Short mmCIF file of C-alpha atoms in Angstrom, two decimals:
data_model
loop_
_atom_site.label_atom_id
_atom_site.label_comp_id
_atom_site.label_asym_id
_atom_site.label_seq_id
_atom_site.Cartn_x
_atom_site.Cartn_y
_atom_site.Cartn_z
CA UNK A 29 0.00 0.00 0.00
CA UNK A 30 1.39 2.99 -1.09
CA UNK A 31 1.54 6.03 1.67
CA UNK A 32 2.96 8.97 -0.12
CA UNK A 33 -0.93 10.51 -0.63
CA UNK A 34 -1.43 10.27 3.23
CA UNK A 35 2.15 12.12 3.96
CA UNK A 36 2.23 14.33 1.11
CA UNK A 37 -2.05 15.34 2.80
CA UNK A 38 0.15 16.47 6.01
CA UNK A 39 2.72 18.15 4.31
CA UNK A 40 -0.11 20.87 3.70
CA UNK A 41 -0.22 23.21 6.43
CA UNK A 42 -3.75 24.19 6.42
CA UNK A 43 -3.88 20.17 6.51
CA UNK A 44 -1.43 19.93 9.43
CA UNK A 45 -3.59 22.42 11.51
CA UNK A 46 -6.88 20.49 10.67
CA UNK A 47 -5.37 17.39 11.65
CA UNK A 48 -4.17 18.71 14.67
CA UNK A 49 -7.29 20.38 16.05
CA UNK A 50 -8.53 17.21 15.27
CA UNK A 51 -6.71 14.97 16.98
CA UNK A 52 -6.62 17.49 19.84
CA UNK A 53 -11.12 17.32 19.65
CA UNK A 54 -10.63 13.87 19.68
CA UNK A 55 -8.59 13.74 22.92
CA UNK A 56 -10.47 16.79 25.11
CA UNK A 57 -14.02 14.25 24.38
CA UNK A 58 -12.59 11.46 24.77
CA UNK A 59 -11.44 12.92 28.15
CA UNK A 60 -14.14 13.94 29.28
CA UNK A 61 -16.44 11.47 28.69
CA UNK A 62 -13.84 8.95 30.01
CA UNK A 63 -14.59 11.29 33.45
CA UNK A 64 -18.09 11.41 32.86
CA UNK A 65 -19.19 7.54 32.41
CA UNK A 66 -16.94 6.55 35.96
CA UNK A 67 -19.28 4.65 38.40
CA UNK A 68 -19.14 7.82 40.61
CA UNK A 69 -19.84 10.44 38.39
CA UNK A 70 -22.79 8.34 36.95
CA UNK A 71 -24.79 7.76 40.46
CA UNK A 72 -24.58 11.93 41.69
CA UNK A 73 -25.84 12.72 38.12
CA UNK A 74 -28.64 10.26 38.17
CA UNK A 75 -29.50 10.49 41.45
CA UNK A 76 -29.80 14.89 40.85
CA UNK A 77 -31.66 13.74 37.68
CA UNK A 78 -34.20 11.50 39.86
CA UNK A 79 -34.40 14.29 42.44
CA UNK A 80 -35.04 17.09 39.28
CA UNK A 81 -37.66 14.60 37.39
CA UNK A 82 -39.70 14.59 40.85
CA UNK A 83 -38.82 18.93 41.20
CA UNK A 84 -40.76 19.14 37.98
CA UNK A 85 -43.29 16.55 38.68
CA UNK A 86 -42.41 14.17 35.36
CA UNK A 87 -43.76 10.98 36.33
CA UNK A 88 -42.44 9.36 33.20
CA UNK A 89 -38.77 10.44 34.22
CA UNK A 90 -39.57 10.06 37.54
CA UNK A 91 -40.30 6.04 37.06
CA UNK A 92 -37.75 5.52 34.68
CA UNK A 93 -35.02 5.87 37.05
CA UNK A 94 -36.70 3.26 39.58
CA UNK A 95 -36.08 -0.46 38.90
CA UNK A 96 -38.83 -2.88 37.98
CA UNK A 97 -37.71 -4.69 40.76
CA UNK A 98 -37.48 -1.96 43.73
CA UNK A 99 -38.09 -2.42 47.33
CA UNK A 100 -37.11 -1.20 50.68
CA UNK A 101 -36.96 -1.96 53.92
CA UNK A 102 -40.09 -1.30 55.37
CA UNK A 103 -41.93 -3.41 52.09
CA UNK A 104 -42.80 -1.03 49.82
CA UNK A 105 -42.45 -1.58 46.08
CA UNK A 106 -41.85 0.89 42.96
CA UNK A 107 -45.92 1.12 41.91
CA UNK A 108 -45.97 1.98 46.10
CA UNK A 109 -42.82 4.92 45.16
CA UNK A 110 -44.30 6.07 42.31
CA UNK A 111 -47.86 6.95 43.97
CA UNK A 112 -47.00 8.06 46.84
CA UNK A 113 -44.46 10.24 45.23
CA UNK A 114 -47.44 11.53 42.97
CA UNK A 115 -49.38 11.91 45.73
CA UNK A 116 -47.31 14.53 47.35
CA UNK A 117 -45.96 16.44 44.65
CA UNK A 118 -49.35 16.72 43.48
CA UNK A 119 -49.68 18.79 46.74
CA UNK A 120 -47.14 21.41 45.62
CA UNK A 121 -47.24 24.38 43.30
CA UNK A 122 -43.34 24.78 42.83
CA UNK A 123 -41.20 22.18 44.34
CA UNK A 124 -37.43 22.36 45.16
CA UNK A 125 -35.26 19.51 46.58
CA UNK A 126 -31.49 20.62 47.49
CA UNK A 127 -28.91 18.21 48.96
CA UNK A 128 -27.16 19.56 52.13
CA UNK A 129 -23.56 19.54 50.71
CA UNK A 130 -22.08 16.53 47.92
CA UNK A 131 -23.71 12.96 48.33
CA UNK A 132 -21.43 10.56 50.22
CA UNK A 133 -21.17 7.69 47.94
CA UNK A 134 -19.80 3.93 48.69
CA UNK A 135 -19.38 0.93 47.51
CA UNK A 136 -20.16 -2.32 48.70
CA UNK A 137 -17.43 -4.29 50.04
CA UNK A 138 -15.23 -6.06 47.07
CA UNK A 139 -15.46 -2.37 45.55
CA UNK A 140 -17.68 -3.99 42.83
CA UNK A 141 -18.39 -0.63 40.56
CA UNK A 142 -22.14 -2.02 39.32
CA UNK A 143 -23.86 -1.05 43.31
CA UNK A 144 -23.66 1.94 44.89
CA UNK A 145 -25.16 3.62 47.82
CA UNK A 146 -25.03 7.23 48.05
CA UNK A 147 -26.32 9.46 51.33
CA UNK A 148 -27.81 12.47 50.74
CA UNK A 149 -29.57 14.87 53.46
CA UNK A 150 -32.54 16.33 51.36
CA UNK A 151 -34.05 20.06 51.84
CA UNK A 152 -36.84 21.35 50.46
CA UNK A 153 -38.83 24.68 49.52
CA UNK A 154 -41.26 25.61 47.52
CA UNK A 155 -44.87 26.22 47.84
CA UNK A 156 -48.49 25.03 47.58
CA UNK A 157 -51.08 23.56 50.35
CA UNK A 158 -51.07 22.96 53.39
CA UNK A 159 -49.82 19.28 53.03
CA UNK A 160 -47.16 20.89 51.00
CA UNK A 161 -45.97 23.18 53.72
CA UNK A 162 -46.37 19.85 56.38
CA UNK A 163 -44.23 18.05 54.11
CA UNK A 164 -40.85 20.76 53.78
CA UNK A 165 -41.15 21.56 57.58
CA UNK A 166 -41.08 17.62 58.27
CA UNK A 167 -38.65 16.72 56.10
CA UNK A 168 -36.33 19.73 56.50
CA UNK A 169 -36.66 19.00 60.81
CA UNK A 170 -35.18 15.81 60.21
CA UNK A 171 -31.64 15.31 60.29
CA UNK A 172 -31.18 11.56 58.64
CA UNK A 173 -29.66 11.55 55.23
CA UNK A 174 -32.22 9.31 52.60
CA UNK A 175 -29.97 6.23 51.79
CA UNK A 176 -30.29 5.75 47.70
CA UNK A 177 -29.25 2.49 46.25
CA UNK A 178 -28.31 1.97 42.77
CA UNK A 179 -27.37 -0.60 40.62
CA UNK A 180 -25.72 -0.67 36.77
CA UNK A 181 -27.73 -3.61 35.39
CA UNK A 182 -25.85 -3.62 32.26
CA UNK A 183 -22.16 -3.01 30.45
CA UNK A 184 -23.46 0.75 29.62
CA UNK A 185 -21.55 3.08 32.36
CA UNK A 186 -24.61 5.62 31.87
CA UNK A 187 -27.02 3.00 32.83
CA UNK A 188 -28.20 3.16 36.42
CA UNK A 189 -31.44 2.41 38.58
CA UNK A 190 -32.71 2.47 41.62
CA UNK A 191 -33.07 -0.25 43.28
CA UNK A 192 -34.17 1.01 46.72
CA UNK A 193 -34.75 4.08 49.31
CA UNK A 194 -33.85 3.83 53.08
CA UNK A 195 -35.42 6.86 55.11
CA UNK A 196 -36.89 6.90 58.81
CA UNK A 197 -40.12 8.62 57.70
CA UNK A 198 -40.51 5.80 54.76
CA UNK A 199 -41.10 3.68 57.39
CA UNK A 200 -44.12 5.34 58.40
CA UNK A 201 -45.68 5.44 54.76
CA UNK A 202 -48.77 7.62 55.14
CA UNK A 203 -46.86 10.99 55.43
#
C-alpha cells in the first residue's frame, strides 16, 4: 500500500492544523467522557436527575429511574414509590429539593463498581397547600440523610437504577 498521498495530505499546512485540532477534539471528548461515564460520576448525576424529574413533577422520568424490581426496607415496592411520590408532589405548586452539601457515595465491600449507595440529606422549599408546607417543615426537621441504592444492570456506564430508598419517615408510609 502505497503512503505517499497520506504524507504528502500532512505536508499541507492548512492540513497539518486540521489534523491537529482534530486529533486534539478527539482527545479533550474522549477525556471527558472517560470522566463522565466513571461509576461515581454516573450515580450523583442520576441520582440529581431523579431528584429534578420529581422537582418538575415528570412521572415518566420520575419512574424511569426506579427499577422494575425496587423495594425497601419497610416493604414497599416501585408502583408503592411512584404513587405516593405523585401523591405529594401533586400537593405542591413549585417544588425544590437541594442536597445539604455533595452525596457521600460507597461501595459495597469487594469495591464492585455495578452497586452503589449514596447518602444524601434532602431540603426542600417551595410552595403550595397545606400538606405541602407539612411536608418541607417535616422533612427539612429531620436530620437523617435518605440512603439511595443503585445498581448498573448492564455493560453501559450511563445506565443506572434504583433499586431502593432507606429513610426513617418511609417507614411510616402515610406521610
Amino acid at each position: 500500500m502505497d503512503m505517499r498521498p497520506f504524507f504528502s495530505l500532512l505536508c499541507n499546512p492548512k492540513s497539518k492544523v486540521v489534523a491537529i485540532f482534530t486529533v486534539g477534539v478527539c482527545l479533550i471528548g474522549g477525556g471527558r467522557l472517560y470522566r463522565l461515564w466513571q461509576p461515581e460520576e454516573q450515580v450523583r448525576l442520576h441520582q440529581r436527575h431523579f431528584l429534578d424529574a420529581l422537582e418538575a413533577h415528570n412521572r415518566n422520568a420520575f419512574a424511569s429511574f426506579v427499577a422494575t424490581d425496587f423495594h425497601d426496607a419497610y416493604g414497599h415496592d416501585k408502583a408503592w414509590l411512584l404513587e405516593k411520590a405523585s401523591e405529594v408532589r401533586r400537593h405542591f405548586f413549585a417544588l425544590e429539593m437541594r442536597e445539604e452539601g455533595a452525596p457521600l457515595i460507597t461501595w459495597p465491600a469487594g469495591g464492585v463498581a455495578s452497586r452503589a449507595e449514596s447518602q444524601a440529606v434532602l431540603r426542600l422549599g417551595g410552595n403550595g397547600t397545606a400538606v405541602a408546607q407539612e411536608v418541607i417543615r417535616t422533612a427539612n426537621r429531620n436530620p437523617d440523610p435518605v440512603r439511595f441504592f443503585w445498581r448498573k444492570p448492564g455493560w453501559k456506564p450511563w445506565h443506572w437504577e434504583l433499586v431502593s430508598l432507606d429513610h426513617p419517615l418511609l417507614e411510616r408510609g402515610d406521610y
